[in-house]
Coordinates of C-alpha atoms and ligand atoms in Angstrom, one line a residue:
X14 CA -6.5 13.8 -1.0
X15 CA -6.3 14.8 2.9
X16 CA -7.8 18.3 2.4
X17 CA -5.7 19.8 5.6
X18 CA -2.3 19.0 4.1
X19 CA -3.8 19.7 0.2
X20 CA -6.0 22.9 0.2
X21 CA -5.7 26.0 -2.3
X22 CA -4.6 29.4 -1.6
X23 CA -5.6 32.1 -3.7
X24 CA -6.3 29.5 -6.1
X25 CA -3.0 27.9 -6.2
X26 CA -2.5 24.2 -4.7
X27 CA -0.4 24.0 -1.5
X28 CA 1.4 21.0 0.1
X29 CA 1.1 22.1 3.3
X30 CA 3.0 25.6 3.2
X31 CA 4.5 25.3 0.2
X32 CA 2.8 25.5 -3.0
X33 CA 2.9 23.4 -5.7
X34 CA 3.6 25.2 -8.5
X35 CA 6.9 26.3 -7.2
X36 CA 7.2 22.9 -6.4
X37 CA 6.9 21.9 -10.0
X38 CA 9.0 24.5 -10.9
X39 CA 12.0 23.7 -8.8
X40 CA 11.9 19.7 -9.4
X41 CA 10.4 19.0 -12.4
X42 CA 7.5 17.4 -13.4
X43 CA 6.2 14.4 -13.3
X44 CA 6.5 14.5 -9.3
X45 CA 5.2 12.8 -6.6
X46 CA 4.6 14.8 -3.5
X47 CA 4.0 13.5 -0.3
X48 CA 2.6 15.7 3.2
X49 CA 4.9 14.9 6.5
X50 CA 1.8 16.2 8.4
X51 CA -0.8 13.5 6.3
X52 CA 1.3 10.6 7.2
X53 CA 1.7 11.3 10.8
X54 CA -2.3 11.9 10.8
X55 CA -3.2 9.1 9.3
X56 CA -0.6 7.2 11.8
X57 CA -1.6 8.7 14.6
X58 CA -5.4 7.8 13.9
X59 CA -4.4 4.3 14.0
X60 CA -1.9 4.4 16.9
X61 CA -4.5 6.2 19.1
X62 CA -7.2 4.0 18.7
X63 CA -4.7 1.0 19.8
X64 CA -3.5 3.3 22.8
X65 CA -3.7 0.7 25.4
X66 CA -5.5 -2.2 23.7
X67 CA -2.6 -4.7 23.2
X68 CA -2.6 -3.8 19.6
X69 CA -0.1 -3.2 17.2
X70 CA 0.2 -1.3 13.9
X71 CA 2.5 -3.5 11.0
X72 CA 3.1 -0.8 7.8
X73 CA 2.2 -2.4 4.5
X74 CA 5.7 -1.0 3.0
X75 CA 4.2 -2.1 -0.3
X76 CA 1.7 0.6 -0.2
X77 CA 4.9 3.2 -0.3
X78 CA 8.0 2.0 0.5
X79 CA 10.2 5.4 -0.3
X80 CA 12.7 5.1 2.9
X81 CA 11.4 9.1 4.1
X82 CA 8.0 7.5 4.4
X83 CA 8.9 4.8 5.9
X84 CA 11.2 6.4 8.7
X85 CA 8.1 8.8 9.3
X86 CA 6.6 5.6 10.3
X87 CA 9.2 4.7 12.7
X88 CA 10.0 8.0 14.6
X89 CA 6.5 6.9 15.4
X90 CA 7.3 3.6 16.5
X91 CA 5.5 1.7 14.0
X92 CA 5.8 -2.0 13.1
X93 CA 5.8 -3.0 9.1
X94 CA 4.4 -5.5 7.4
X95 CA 7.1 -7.0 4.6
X96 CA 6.7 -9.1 1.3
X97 CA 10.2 -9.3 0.4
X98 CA 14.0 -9.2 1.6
X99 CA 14.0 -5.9 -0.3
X100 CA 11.7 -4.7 1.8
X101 CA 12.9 -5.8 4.8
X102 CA 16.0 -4.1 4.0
X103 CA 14.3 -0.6 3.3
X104 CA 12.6 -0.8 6.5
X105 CA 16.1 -1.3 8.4
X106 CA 17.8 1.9 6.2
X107 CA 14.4 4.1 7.0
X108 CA 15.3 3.1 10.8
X109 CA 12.4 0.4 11.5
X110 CA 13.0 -2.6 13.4
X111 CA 13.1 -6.2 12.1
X112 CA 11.9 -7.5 15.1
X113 CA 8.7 -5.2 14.6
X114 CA 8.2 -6.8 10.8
X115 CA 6.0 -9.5 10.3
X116 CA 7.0 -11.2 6.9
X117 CA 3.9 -11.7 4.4
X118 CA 3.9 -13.3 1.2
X119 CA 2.9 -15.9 -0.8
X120 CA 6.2 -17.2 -2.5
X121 CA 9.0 -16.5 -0.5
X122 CA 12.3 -17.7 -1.4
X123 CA 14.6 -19.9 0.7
X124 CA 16.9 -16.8 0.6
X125 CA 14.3 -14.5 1.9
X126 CA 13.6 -16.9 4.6
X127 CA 17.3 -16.9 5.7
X128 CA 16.8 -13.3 5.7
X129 CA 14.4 -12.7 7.8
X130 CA 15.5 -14.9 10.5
X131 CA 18.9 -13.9 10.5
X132 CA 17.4 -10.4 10.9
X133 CA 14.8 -11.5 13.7
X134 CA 11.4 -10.7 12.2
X135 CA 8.5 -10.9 14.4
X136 CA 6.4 -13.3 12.5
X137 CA 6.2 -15.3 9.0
X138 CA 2.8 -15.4 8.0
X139 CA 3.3 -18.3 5.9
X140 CA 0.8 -19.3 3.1
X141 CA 0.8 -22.8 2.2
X142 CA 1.9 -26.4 3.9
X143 CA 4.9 -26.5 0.9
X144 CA 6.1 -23.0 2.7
X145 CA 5.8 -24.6 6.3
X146 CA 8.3 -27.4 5.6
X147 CA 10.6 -25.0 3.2
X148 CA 10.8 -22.4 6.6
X149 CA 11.0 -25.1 9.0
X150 CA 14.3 -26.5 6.9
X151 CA 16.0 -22.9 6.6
X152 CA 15.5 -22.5 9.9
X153 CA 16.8 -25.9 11.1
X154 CA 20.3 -24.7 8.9
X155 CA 20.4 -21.9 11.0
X156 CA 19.5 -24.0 14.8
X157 CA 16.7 -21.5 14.8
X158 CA 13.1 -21.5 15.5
X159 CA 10.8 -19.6 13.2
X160 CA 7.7 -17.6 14.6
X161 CA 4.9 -18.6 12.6
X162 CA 1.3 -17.3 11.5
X163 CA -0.9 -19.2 9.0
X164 CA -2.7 -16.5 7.1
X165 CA -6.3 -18.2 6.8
X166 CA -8.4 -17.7 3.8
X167 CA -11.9 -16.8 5.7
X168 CA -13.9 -16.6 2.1
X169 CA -15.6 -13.9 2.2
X170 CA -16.4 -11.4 -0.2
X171 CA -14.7 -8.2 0.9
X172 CA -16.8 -6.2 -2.1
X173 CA -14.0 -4.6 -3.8
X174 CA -12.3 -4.9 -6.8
X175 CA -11.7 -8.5 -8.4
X176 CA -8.2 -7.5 -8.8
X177 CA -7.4 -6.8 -5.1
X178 CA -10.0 -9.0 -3.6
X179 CA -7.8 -11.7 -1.5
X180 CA -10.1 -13.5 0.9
X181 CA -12.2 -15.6 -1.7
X182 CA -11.7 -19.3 -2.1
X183 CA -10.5 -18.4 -6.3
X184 CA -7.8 -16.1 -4.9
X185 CA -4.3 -17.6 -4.9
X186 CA -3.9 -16.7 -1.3
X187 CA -3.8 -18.1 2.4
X188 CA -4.4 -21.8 3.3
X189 CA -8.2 -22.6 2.7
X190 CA -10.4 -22.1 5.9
X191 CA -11.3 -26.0 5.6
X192 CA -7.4 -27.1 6.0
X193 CA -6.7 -24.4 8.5
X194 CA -7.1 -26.3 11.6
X195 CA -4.7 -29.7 10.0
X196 CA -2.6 -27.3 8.6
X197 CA -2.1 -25.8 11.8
X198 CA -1.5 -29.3 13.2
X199 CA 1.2 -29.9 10.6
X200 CA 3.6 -26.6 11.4
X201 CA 3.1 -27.9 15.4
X202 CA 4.4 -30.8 14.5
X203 CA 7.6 -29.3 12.8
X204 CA 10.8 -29.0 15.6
X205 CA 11.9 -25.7 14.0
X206 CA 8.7 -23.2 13.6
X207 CA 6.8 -22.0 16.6
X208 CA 3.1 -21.3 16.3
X209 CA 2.5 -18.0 17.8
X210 CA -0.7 -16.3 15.7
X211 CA -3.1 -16.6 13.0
X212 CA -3.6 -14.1 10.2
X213 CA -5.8 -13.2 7.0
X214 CA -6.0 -10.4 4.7
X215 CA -9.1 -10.2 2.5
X216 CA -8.5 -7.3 0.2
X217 CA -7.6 -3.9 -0.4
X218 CA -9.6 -0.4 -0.8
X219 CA -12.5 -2.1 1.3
X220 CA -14.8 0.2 2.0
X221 CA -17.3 -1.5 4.3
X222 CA -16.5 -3.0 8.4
X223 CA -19.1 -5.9 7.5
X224 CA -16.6 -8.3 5.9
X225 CA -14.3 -8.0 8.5
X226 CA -16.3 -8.9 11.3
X227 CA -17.5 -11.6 9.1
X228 CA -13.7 -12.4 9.1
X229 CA -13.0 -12.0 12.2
X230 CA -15.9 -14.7 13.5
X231 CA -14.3 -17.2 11.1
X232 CA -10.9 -16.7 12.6
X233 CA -11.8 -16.4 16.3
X234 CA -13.9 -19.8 15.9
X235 CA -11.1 -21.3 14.0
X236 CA -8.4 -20.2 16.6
X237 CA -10.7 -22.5 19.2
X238 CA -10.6 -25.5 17.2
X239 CA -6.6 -24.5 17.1
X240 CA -5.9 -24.0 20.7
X241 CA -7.7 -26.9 21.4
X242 CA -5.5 -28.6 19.5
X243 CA -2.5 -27.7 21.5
X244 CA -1.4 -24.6 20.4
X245 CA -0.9 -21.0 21.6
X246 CA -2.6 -18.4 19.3
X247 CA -1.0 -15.5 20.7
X248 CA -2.1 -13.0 18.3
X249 CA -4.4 -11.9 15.7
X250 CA -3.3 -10.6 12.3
X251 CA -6.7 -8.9 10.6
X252 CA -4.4 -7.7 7.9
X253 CA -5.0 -3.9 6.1
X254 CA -7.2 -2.9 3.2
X255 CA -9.3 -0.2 5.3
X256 CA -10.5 2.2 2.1
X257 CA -9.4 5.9 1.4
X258 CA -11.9 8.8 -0.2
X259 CA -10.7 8.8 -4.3
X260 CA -14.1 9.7 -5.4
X261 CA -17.2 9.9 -3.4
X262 CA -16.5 6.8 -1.6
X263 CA -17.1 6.5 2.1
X264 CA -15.0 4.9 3.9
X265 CA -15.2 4.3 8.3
X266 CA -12.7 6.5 9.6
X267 CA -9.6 5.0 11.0
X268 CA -10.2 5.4 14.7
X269 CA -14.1 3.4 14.7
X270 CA -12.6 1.2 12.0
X271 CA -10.1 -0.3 14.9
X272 CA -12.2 0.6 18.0
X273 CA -14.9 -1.7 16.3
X274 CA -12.6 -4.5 15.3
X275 CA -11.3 -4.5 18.6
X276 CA -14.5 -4.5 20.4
X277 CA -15.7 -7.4 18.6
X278 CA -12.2 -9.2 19.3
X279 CA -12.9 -8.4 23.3
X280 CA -16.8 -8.9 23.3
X281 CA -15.8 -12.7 21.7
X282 CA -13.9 -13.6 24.8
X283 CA -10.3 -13.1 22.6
X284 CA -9.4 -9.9 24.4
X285 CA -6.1 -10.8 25.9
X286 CA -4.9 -11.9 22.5
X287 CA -2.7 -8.9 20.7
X288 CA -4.0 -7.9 17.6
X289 CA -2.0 -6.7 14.4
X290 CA -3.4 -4.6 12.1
X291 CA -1.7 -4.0 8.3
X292 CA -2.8 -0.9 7.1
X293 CA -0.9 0.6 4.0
X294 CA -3.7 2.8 1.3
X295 CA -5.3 4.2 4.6
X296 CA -1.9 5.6 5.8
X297 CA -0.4 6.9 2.2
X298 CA -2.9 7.1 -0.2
X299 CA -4.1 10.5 0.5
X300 CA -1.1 11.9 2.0
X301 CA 0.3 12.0 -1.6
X302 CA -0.6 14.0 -5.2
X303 CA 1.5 13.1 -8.5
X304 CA 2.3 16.6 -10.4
X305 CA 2.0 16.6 -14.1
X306 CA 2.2 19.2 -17.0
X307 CA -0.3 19.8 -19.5
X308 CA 2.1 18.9 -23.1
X309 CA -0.8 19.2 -25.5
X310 CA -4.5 19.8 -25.7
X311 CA -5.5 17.4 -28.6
X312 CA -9.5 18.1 -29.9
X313 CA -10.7 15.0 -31.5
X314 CA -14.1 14.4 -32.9
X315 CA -15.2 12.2 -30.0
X316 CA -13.0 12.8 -27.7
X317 CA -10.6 15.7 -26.5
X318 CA -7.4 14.7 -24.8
X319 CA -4.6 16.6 -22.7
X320 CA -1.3 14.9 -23.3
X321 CA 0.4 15.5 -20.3
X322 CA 3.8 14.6 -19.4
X323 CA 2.9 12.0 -16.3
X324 CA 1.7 8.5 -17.7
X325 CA 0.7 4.8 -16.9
X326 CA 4.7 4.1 -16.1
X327 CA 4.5 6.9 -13.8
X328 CA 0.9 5.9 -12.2
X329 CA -0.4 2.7 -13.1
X330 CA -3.8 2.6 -11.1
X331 CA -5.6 3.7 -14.0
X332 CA -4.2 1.1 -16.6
X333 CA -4.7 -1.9 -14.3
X334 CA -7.5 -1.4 -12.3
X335 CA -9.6 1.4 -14.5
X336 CA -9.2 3.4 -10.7
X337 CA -10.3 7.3 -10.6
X338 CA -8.2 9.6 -9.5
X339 CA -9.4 13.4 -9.0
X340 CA -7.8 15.4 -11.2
X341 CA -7.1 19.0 -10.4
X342 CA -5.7 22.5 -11.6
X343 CA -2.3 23.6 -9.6
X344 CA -3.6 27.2 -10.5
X345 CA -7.3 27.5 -10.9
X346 CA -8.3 29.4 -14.5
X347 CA -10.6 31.4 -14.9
X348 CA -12.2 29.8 -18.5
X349 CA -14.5 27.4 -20.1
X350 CA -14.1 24.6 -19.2
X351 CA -13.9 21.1 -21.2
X352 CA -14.4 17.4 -21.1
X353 CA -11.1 15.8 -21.8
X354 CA -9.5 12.4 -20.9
X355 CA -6.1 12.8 -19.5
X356 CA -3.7 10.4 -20.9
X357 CA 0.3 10.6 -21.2
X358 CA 2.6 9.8 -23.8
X359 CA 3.1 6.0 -23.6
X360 CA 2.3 4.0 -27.1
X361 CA -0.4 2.2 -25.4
X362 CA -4.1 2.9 -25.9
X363 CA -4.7 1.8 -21.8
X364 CA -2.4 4.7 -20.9
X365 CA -5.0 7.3 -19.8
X366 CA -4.7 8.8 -15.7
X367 CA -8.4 10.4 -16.1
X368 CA -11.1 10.0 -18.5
X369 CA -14.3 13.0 -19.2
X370 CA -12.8 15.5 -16.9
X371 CA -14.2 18.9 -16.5
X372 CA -11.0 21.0 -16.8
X373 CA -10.4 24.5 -17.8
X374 CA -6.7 24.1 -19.6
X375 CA -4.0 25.5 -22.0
X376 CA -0.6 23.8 -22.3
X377 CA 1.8 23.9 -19.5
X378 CA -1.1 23.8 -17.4
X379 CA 0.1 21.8 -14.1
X380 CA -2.7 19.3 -13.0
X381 CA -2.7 17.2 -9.8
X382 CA -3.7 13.9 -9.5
X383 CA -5.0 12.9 -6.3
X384 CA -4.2 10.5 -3.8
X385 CA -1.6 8.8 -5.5
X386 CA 0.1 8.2 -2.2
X387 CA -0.3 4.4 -2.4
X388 CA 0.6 2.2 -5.1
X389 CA 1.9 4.8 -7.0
X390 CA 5.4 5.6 -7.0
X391 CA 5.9 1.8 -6.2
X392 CA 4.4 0.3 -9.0
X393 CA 6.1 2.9 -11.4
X394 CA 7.9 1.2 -14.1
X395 CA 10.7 2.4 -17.0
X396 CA 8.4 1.3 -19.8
X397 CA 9.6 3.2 -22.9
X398 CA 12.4 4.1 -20.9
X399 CA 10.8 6.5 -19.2
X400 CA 12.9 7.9 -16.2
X401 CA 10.7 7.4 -12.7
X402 CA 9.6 10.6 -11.4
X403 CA 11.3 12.3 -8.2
X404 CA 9.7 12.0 -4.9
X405 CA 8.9 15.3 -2.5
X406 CA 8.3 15.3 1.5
X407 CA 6.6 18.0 2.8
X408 CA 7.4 19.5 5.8
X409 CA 5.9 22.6 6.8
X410 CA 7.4 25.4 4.6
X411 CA 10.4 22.7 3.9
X412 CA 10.1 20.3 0.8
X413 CA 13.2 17.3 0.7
X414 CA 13.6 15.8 -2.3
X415 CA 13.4 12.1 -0.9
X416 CA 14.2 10.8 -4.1
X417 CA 15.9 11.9 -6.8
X418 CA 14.7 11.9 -10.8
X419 CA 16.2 8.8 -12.6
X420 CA 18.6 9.4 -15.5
X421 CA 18.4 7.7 -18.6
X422 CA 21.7 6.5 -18.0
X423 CA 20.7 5.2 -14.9
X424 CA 18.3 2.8 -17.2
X425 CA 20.7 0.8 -18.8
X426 CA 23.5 1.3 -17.2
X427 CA 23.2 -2.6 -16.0
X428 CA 22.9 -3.5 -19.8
X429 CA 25.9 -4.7 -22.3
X430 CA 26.3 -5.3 -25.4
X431 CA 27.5 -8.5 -27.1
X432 CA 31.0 -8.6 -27.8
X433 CA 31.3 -9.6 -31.7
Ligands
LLP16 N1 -1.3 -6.9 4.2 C1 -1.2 -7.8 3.2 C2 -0.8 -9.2 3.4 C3 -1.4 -7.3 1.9 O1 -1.3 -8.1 0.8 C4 -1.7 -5.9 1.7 C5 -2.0 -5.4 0.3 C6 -1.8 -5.1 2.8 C7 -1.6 -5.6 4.1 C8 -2.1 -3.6 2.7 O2 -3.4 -3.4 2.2 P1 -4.0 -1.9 2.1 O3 -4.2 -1.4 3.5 O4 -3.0 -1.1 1.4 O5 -5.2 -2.1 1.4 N2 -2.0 -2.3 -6.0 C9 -3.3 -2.4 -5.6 C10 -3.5 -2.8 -4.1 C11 -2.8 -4.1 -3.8 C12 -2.9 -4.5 -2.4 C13 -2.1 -5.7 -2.1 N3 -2.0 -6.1 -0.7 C14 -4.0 -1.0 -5.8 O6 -3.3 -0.1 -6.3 O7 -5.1 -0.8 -5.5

């Protein structure tokens, strides 16, 4: 968690100014809470570092696509990276620009397509030869042209987790490095796309430059063979995945992380080409906390457990990927501490936000769980029709409610029931 926006005072947790007990207190609980002044850090470390290096910085709206996050994004100008029509239509109500979006995905649907171009995105990065000729039709209904980007799978092993590991040759993504170049031949020979850039994404939570220089060679050798070919490469794509701190990982900070990409996109000879980065965990993830309340202190003869009232609907990281999150007090207690695993109430063994942590608890106890900026909120789900939480901005000594708590209603109200 970004340790100038979440810090203790007098051994209570503060978002920014405020503090997050009373925070707890006046919204409810589970709640995510997000810091105005971490977003616009984490932005501004990117946009700084691109300061007049014909670079560009795309959103990854999946990472946290809650429309004040997303408008914090484009007061500053940003670009956004987009995986779906619903998407692209939360960027245009948070105030982004379609013709600053660069449309990513592996499936998308003749409808999204239409979509986007009606809209003017920047760029498809399209996946697959079937996709080519499905984007090059939609766009000949419309008498359009459709910007295109192949997004190249470079195989390389980006060390993180198999789950959210993209640029190996097993992964479902990009068109494989060895059909690049006739692939690329292909769209050129298509009347309604136009070949403007090349792109690749190799993972998420990466924690090491290395495989992205590795990359980077692939692509920057690859977009010879292209332009020799005929073509215009007129940017670079290098996708996002730049790591955050959850643990005791160490991550490059933001600013050498793109000052050394860049360098080795100049010292190749590639300089005049713009480059596109897609950053979405490095901007969110630790500009956020999710508040929860201790329920229940369970002992158990291996195992003691707080039941809290935040769970794997609410925060799924834990569940699908076994990722830590710190765990922390919102007031710190002077007590013995204990080793407990943190788990909420869902009826599913796998629902556990924190296992063997040193806590020092009673019920009602408010805990934080750390940078849950990314992937969090967005991959909540209504599983035992569990309302999603509300969403906070913090602003200062000002906290919005950005979104409100979902009402059970709410959850079916789409639902009927059969007549006789
Ligand atoms: N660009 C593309 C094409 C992507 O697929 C992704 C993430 C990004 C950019 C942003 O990557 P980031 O900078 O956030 O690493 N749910 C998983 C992460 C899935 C990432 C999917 N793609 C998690 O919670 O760890």
């Amino acid at each position: 968690m970004s340790d100038s926006a979440f810090h203790y005072v007098d051994g209570v947790l503060h978002a920014e100014g405020v503090s997050a007990a009373s925070l707890a207190e006046q919204f409810g609980t589970p709640l995510y809470v997000y810091s105005r002044d971490a977003l616009t850090q984490a932005y501004r470390a990117y946009a700084d570092a691109c300061a007049g290096r014909n670079a560009t910085v795309h959103v990854a709206v999946k990472a946290n696509s809650n429309l004040a996050v997303l408008n914090v994004f484009a007061r500053m100008g940003a670009g956004f990276d987009i995986v779906s029509s619903g998407e692209l239509a939360r960027v245009i109500a948070a105030g982004g620009r379609a013709e600053n979006a660069v449309f990513s995905g592996v499936g998308k649907s003749a409808a999204e397509m239409r979509e986007g171009l009606e809209a003017g995105v920047k760029c498809f990065n399209v996946e697959s030869i079937p996709e080519l000729h499905a984007l090059n039709e939609v766009a000949k209904s419309l008498g359009k042209k459709a910007p295109v980007s192949l997004r190249v799978n470079p195989d390389v092993d980006a060390k993180t987790h198999p789950y959210i590991s993209t640029g190996l040759k097993s992964n479902k993504f990009g068109v494989a490095f060895s059909d690049a170049r006739a692939t690329y031949a292909q769209a050129q020979a298509m009347d309604h796309l136009d070949v403007v850039g090349i792109d690749c994404h190799i993972g998420s939570q990466i924690t090491e430059i290395s495989p992205y220089l590795d990359a980077l060679d692939k692509l920057l050798e690859l977009v010879k063979q292209i332009e020799a070919d005929g073509m215009s490469i007129r940017h670079i794509d290098v996708g996002g995945g730049l790591g955050i701190t959850y643990d005791d990982e160490t991550p490059p900070a933001i600013g050498d992380f793109v000052t050394t990409l860049l360098d080795h996109i100049e010292e190749r000879g590639h300089g005049a080409r713009e480059v596109y980065f897609e950053p979405g965990r490095s901007l969110v993830g630790n500009a956020g906390v999710l508040l929860t309340r201790v329920e229940y202190l369970k002992p158990g003869e291996e195992k003691n457990f707080a039941i809290v009232d935040a769970a794997m609907n609410d925060l799924a990281r834990p569940a699908m990927y076994e990722a830590y999150h710190r765990i922390v007090p919102v007031v710190k207690r002077d007590a013995a501490a204990q080793i407990y695993d943190v788990v909420g109430p869902v009826c599913e063994s796998g629902d556990w936000l924190g296992r063997d942590r040193e806590l020092a608890l009673v019920p009602g106890d408010l805990l934080a769980i750390c940078s849950a900026g990314a992937y969090g909120f967005v991959m909540s789900s209504n599983y035992n029709t569990r309302p999603r939480a509300a969403e906070i901005m913090v602003d200062g000594e000002r906290a919005r409610l950005v979104r409100e708590r979902e009402d059970v209603k709410q959850l079916f109200a789409g639902e009927s029931i059969l007549p006789d």
